[in-house]
């Protein structure tokens, strides 16, 4: 059987100070390692703990990560029989040289300090150093909303040395793409994280020179289901609701006007709500195209009824003028009005024997309902003796205007065609 042996606590046997072991006071750590020689290589790897938020209004993102640096500083080498490293907290960091890496285009960032500074320094006997810290950073992300909300965004977190050019410090990813690791539990409410990857290149500043810059790139694809429920589906329902007015009698002015105004105001509210949560960009977004085309359809339905009402009024004026110009010469003093459905029996028609239709009524029109003006004569018996038949004046008024009939087909057909084009282009 194996007997477990507890490792000896070196702090009980070592009577000196750690700084004396590392000879911190014997060197000038304000200078970089191997000052005056070639650039010191500093490897970097990152573990992303969480992607906290993506803000479209501010065009930035917030990320919490573990940032680790690897380099060799022979001034920190120490003798060791066990060849084990020594680990320290942030108090020793202030006494030695560490890379001055900062986040380019960062708006806010901080090192976590609960319950103590989240900084770790590990020194190996040969002088190799591991420097790790836990950071939350908010950085700028240039987003393109031309396809919003059917868009994908690519953001990057950039790391660079602030003071040392590529001649003094060479930043590089320690293990290539393997240098970037992410937590499997990372998720966002509105986005699907598609890919994390790393790149590096040189950045030039006209006043100071060339610097090594490292990039943490990640691609996000927006979830569309939320916007389908909150934006697209309500807008489509408002457009379909505006089509109901085409089936309402054009003489029902309050019903059709109130329906049109309600749908127009609702579409305006939807457009305002969407734009309130977006930055004020100067170009047109995909959702703007859909909402404004839907708004135009709703507005055109209101204009359609205005045209129907106007044409009906003009037609009635012409009919009145014709009646005044050509009054009925049948010599019948009294008249009655009755309503007949289009499906009336032959007996109903026979009951109108002795009366004839007015020649002014068009014969080729198909009536759904007819308003029949019957001119009844008190002298019908004498007229029958004369062998002459009574005259009946029929004026046809249809429930729906011809424009309404065409609109029932044109509006839905055009809107369906627009949806097919829209989703085929942006999806």
Coordinates of C-alpha atoms in Angstrom, one line a residue, residues 4-309:
X4 CA 0.7 9.4 1.6
X5 CA 3.4 11.8 2.6
X6 CA 2.5 15.4 3.3
X7 CA 4.8 17.9 1.5
X8 CA 7.1 19.8 3.8
X9 CA 6.1 23.4 4.4
X10 CA 9.0 25.4 3.2
X11 CA 7.8 28.6 4.9
X12 CA 8.6 27.0 8.3
X13 CA 12.2 26.3 7.3
X14 CA 12.9 29.4 5.3
X15 CA 14.0 32.2 7.6
X16 CA 14.6 34.9 5.0
X17 CA 12.3 37.1 3.0
X18 CA 10.8 36.3 -0.4
X19 CA 12.2 39.5 -1.8
X20 CA 15.7 38.5 -0.8
X21 CA 15.2 35.1 -2.4
X22 CA 14.1 36.8 -5.7
X23 CA 16.7 39.5 -5.2
X24 CA 14.1 42.2 -5.9
X25 CA 16.2 44.9 -4.3
X26 CA 19.3 44.0 -6.3
X27 CA 17.9 45.0 -9.6
X28 CA 16.2 48.0 -11.3
X29 CA 12.8 46.7 -12.3
X30 CA 11.9 50.0 -13.9
X31 CA 13.7 48.7 -17.0
X32 CA 12.4 45.8 -19.1
X33 CA 14.3 42.5 -19.1
X34 CA 17.3 42.4 -21.4
X35 CA 17.2 46.1 -21.8
X36 CA 19.3 47.2 -24.9
X37 CA 19.0 43.8 -26.5
X38 CA 16.3 42.3 -28.7
X39 CA 12.6 42.6 -28.1
X40 CA 11.4 40.6 -25.2
X41 CA 8.7 38.1 -26.2
X42 CA 5.5 38.2 -24.1
X43 CA 3.0 35.4 -24.7
X44 CA -0.6 36.0 -24.0
X45 CA -3.6 33.8 -23.5
X46 CA -7.2 34.6 -22.6
X47 CA -10.0 32.7 -21.0
X48 CA -13.4 34.4 -21.5
X49 CA -15.5 34.0 -18.4
X50 CA -18.6 35.8 -19.6
X51 CA -19.9 38.0 -22.3
X52 CA -22.1 40.3 -20.1
X53 CA -23.9 42.5 -22.5
X54 CA -24.2 43.9 -26.0
X55 CA -25.5 47.5 -26.3
X56 CA -26.8 48.6 -29.7
X57 CA -27.4 52.1 -28.5
X58 CA -23.9 52.7 -27.2
X59 CA -22.3 50.3 -29.7
X60 CA -20.2 48.5 -27.2
X61 CA -19.9 45.2 -25.4
X62 CA -18.9 44.1 -21.9
X63 CA -16.7 41.1 -21.3
X64 CA -15.2 39.5 -18.2
X65 CA -12.0 37.5 -18.8
X66 CA -8.8 36.1 -17.4
X67 CA -5.8 37.7 -19.0
X68 CA -2.5 35.9 -18.6
X69 CA 1.0 37.0 -19.7
X70 CA 4.1 34.8 -20.1
X71 CA 7.6 36.1 -20.3
X72 CA 11.1 35.4 -18.9
X73 CA 13.0 37.7 -16.6
X74 CA 16.3 36.2 -15.4
X75 CA 16.5 38.8 -12.7
X76 CA 13.7 36.8 -10.9
X77 CA 15.4 33.4 -11.1
X78 CA 16.2 31.7 -7.8
X79 CA 17.9 28.5 -6.7
X80 CA 15.6 25.6 -6.0
X81 CA 16.2 22.0 -5.3
X82 CA 12.7 20.9 -6.0
X83 CA 12.3 23.0 -9.2
X84 CA 9.0 24.3 -8.0
X85 CA 7.5 27.7 -8.7
X86 CA 6.5 30.3 -6.2
X87 CA 3.1 32.0 -6.3
X88 CA 2.4 35.5 -5.1
X89 CA -0.6 37.9 -5.0
X90 CA -0.8 41.5 -6.3
X91 CA 1.5 43.0 -3.7
X92 CA 4.7 41.7 -5.4
X93 CA 3.5 43.0 -8.8
X94 CA 4.2 46.6 -7.7
X95 CA 7.8 45.8 -7.1
X96 CA 8.8 44.1 -10.4
X97 CA 8.5 44.7 -14.1
X98 CA 5.3 43.6 -15.8
X99 CA 4.1 44.2 -19.4
X100 CA 2.0 47.4 -19.8
X101 CA -0.7 45.8 -21.9
X102 CA -3.9 47.9 -22.3
X103 CA -7.2 47.5 -24.2
X104 CA -7.5 49.6 -27.3
X105 CA -10.9 51.4 -27.8
X106 CA -11.8 50.5 -24.2
X107 CA -14.4 52.7 -22.5
X108 CA -14.3 51.3 -19.0
X109 CA -12.3 48.5 -17.4
X110 CA -11.4 47.4 -13.9
X111 CA -9.6 44.6 -12.1
X112 CA -11.8 42.7 -9.7
X113 CA -10.9 43.4 -6.1
X114 CA -13.3 41.2 -4.1
X115 CA -12.3 40.0 -1.6
X116 CA -8.8 41.0 -2.6
X117 CA -7.2 42.0 -5.9
X118 CA -7.7 39.2 -8.4
X119 CA -4.1 39.1 -9.4
X120 CA -1.7 36.2 -9.4
X121 CA 2.0 36.1 -10.1
X122 CA 3.9 32.8 -10.4
X123 CA 7.6 32.7 -10.7
X124 CA 9.6 29.7 -11.8
X125 CA 13.3 29.0 -10.8
X126 CA 14.6 29.7 -14.3
X127 CA 13.0 33.2 -14.4
X128 CA 9.8 32.4 -16.3
X129 CA 6.9 34.4 -15.1
X130 CA 3.1 33.8 -15.3
X131 CA 1.1 37.0 -14.6
X132 CA -2.7 36.5 -14.5
X133 CA -5.6 38.9 -13.6
X134 CA -9.4 38.9 -13.8
X135 CA -10.7 41.9 -15.7
X136 CA -14.1 43.3 -16.8
X137 CA -13.8 45.5 -19.8
X138 CA -16.3 47.5 -21.9
X139 CA -15.0 48.2 -25.3
X140 CA -16.3 49.8 -28.5
X141 CA -17.8 47.7 -31.3
X142 CA -18.5 49.2 -34.7
X143 CA -21.8 47.7 -35.6
X144 CA -23.6 47.7 -38.9
X145 CA -27.4 47.8 -38.6
X146 CA -28.3 47.8 -42.3
X147 CA -29.7 44.3 -41.9
X148 CA -31.1 44.7 -38.4
X149 CA -32.6 42.6 -36.9
X150 CA -31.5 39.9 -39.4
X151 CA -27.9 40.9 -38.8
X152 CA -24.6 39.4 -37.6
X153 CA -22.1 41.5 -35.7
X154 CA -18.4 40.9 -35.5
X155 CA -16.7 42.6 -32.5
X156 CA -13.1 42.5 -31.3
X157 CA -11.2 43.2 -28.1
X158 CA -7.7 44.6 -28.9
X159 CA -4.6 44.3 -26.7
X160 CA -1.5 46.3 -27.1
X161 CA 1.5 47.5 -25.2
X162 CA 1.2 51.2 -24.4
X163 CA 4.8 52.2 -24.1
X164 CA 7.0 49.5 -25.7
X165 CA 7.2 49.4 -29.5
X166 CA 7.8 46.1 -31.4
X167 CA 11.5 46.8 -31.0
X168 CA 11.3 46.4 -27.2
X169 CA 8.3 44.1 -26.7
X170 CA 6.9 41.5 -28.9
X171 CA 3.3 40.5 -28.1
X172 CA 2.1 37.2 -29.5
X173 CA -0.6 34.6 -28.9
X174 CA 1.1 31.9 -26.8
X175 CA -0.6 28.9 -28.5
X176 CA -2.2 30.4 -31.6
X177 CA -6.0 30.0 -31.7
X178 CA -5.7 27.6 -28.7
X179 CA -4.7 30.7 -26.6
X180 CA -8.3 31.7 -26.5
X181 CA -10.7 29.6 -24.4
X182 CA -14.3 30.3 -23.6
X183 CA -16.7 29.1 -21.0
X184 CA -19.3 26.7 -22.4
X185 CA -22.0 28.4 -20.4
X186 CA -21.6 31.7 -22.2
X187 CA -25.0 32.8 -23.7
X188 CA -26.8 36.0 -24.5
X189 CA -30.5 36.7 -24.6
X190 CA -30.6 38.3 -28.1
X191 CA -27.5 36.8 -29.7
X192 CA -26.1 33.4 -30.7
X193 CA -22.3 33.3 -30.3
X194 CA -21.1 31.7 -33.5
X195 CA -17.3 31.9 -33.3
X196 CA -14.3 33.1 -31.2
X197 CA -10.9 33.4 -32.9
X198 CA -7.7 35.3 -32.5
X199 CA -5.6 37.4 -34.9
X200 CA -2.6 39.7 -34.6
X201 CA -1.1 42.5 -36.6
X202 CA 1.1 45.6 -36.4
X203 CA -0.4 49.0 -35.5
X204 CA 1.3 52.2 -36.6
X205 CA 1.2 55.5 -34.8
X206 CA 2.8 58.5 -36.5
X207 CA 4.3 59.9 -33.4
X208 CA 5.6 56.7 -31.6
X209 CA 6.0 54.0 -34.2
X210 CA 4.9 50.3 -34.7
X211 CA 3.3 48.2 -32.0
X212 CA 2.2 44.6 -31.8
X213 CA -1.6 44.3 -31.5
X214 CA -3.6 41.2 -30.6
X215 CA -7.3 40.8 -31.4
X216 CA -10.0 38.7 -29.8
X217 CA -12.6 38.4 -32.4
X218 CA -16.1 37.0 -31.9
X219 CA -19.1 36.8 -34.2
X220 CA -22.7 37.2 -32.9
X221 CA -25.9 36.4 -34.8
X222 CA -29.1 37.9 -33.5
X223 CA -32.1 35.8 -32.5
X224 CA -35.0 36.8 -34.7
X225 CA -37.8 35.2 -32.8
X226 CA -38.1 38.1 -30.3
X227 CA -38.5 40.6 -33.1
X228 CA -41.0 38.4 -34.9
X229 CA -43.3 38.5 -31.8
X230 CA -42.7 42.1 -30.9
X231 CA -42.4 43.9 -34.3
X232 CA -43.1 41.9 -37.5
X233 CA -46.2 40.0 -36.4
X234 CA -48.0 43.1 -34.9
X235 CA -47.1 45.1 -38.0
X236 CA -48.5 42.3 -40.3
X237 CA -51.7 42.1 -38.2
X238 CA -52.2 45.9 -38.5
X239 CA -51.9 45.7 -42.3
X240 CA -54.4 42.8 -42.5
X241 CA -56.7 44.7 -40.1
X242 CA -56.7 47.7 -42.5
X243 CA -58.0 45.4 -45.3
X244 CA -61.2 44.7 -43.3
X245 CA -62.5 48.2 -44.4
X246 CA -62.7 46.9 -48.0
X247 CA -65.6 44.6 -46.9
X248 CA -67.5 47.3 -45.0
X249 CA -70.2 49.2 -46.8
X250 CA -68.8 52.4 -48.2
X251 CA -71.8 54.3 -46.7
X252 CA -70.6 53.4 -43.2
X253 CA -68.3 56.4 -42.9
X254 CA -67.6 56.3 -39.1
X255 CA -66.7 52.6 -39.2
X256 CA -64.2 52.8 -42.0
X257 CA -62.6 56.1 -41.0
X258 CA -62.1 55.0 -37.4
X259 CA -60.6 51.7 -38.5
X260 CA -58.2 53.4 -40.8
X261 CA -57.0 56.0 -38.3
X262 CA -56.6 53.3 -35.6
X263 CA -54.3 51.2 -37.8
X264 CA -52.3 54.2 -38.8
X265 CA -51.7 55.3 -35.2
X266 CA -50.8 51.7 -34.1
X267 CA -48.2 51.5 -36.9
X268 CA -46.7 54.8 -35.8
X269 CA -46.4 53.5 -32.2
X270 CA -44.6 50.3 -33.4
X271 CA -42.2 52.3 -35.5
X272 CA -41.5 54.7 -32.6
X273 CA -40.9 51.9 -30.2
X274 CA -38.4 50.1 -32.4
X275 CA -36.4 53.3 -33.1
X276 CA -36.3 54.2 -29.4
X277 CA -34.1 51.2 -28.7
X278 CA -31.7 51.8 -31.6
X279 CA -28.9 54.3 -32.3
X280 CA -29.8 57.2 -34.6
X281 CA -27.9 55.9 -37.6
X282 CA -28.1 57.8 -40.9
X283 CA -28.9 54.8 -43.1
X284 CA -32.0 52.6 -43.5
X285 CA -32.3 49.4 -41.5
X286 CA -34.0 46.2 -42.7
X287 CA -36.7 46.6 -40.0
X288 CA -37.3 50.2 -41.2
X289 CA -38.0 48.9 -44.7
X290 CA -40.6 46.4 -43.4
X291 CA -42.3 48.8 -41.0
X292 CA -42.5 51.7 -43.4
X293 CA -43.8 49.6 -46.3
X294 CA -46.4 48.2 -43.9
X295 CA -47.2 51.8 -42.8
X296 CA -47.7 52.8 -46.5
X297 CA -50.1 49.9 -47.0
X298 CA -52.1 51.0 -44.0
X299 CA -52.1 54.6 -45.1
X300 CA -53.1 53.6 -48.7
X301 CA -56.2 51.8 -47.3
X302 CA -57.3 55.1 -45.7
X303 CA -56.7 56.9 -49.0
X304 CA -58.6 54.1 -50.8
X305 CA -61.7 54.9 -48.8
X306 CA -61.3 58.6 -49.4
X307 CA -61.2 57.9 -53.1
X308 CA -64.3 55.6 -52.9
X309 CA -66.2 58.2 -50.9

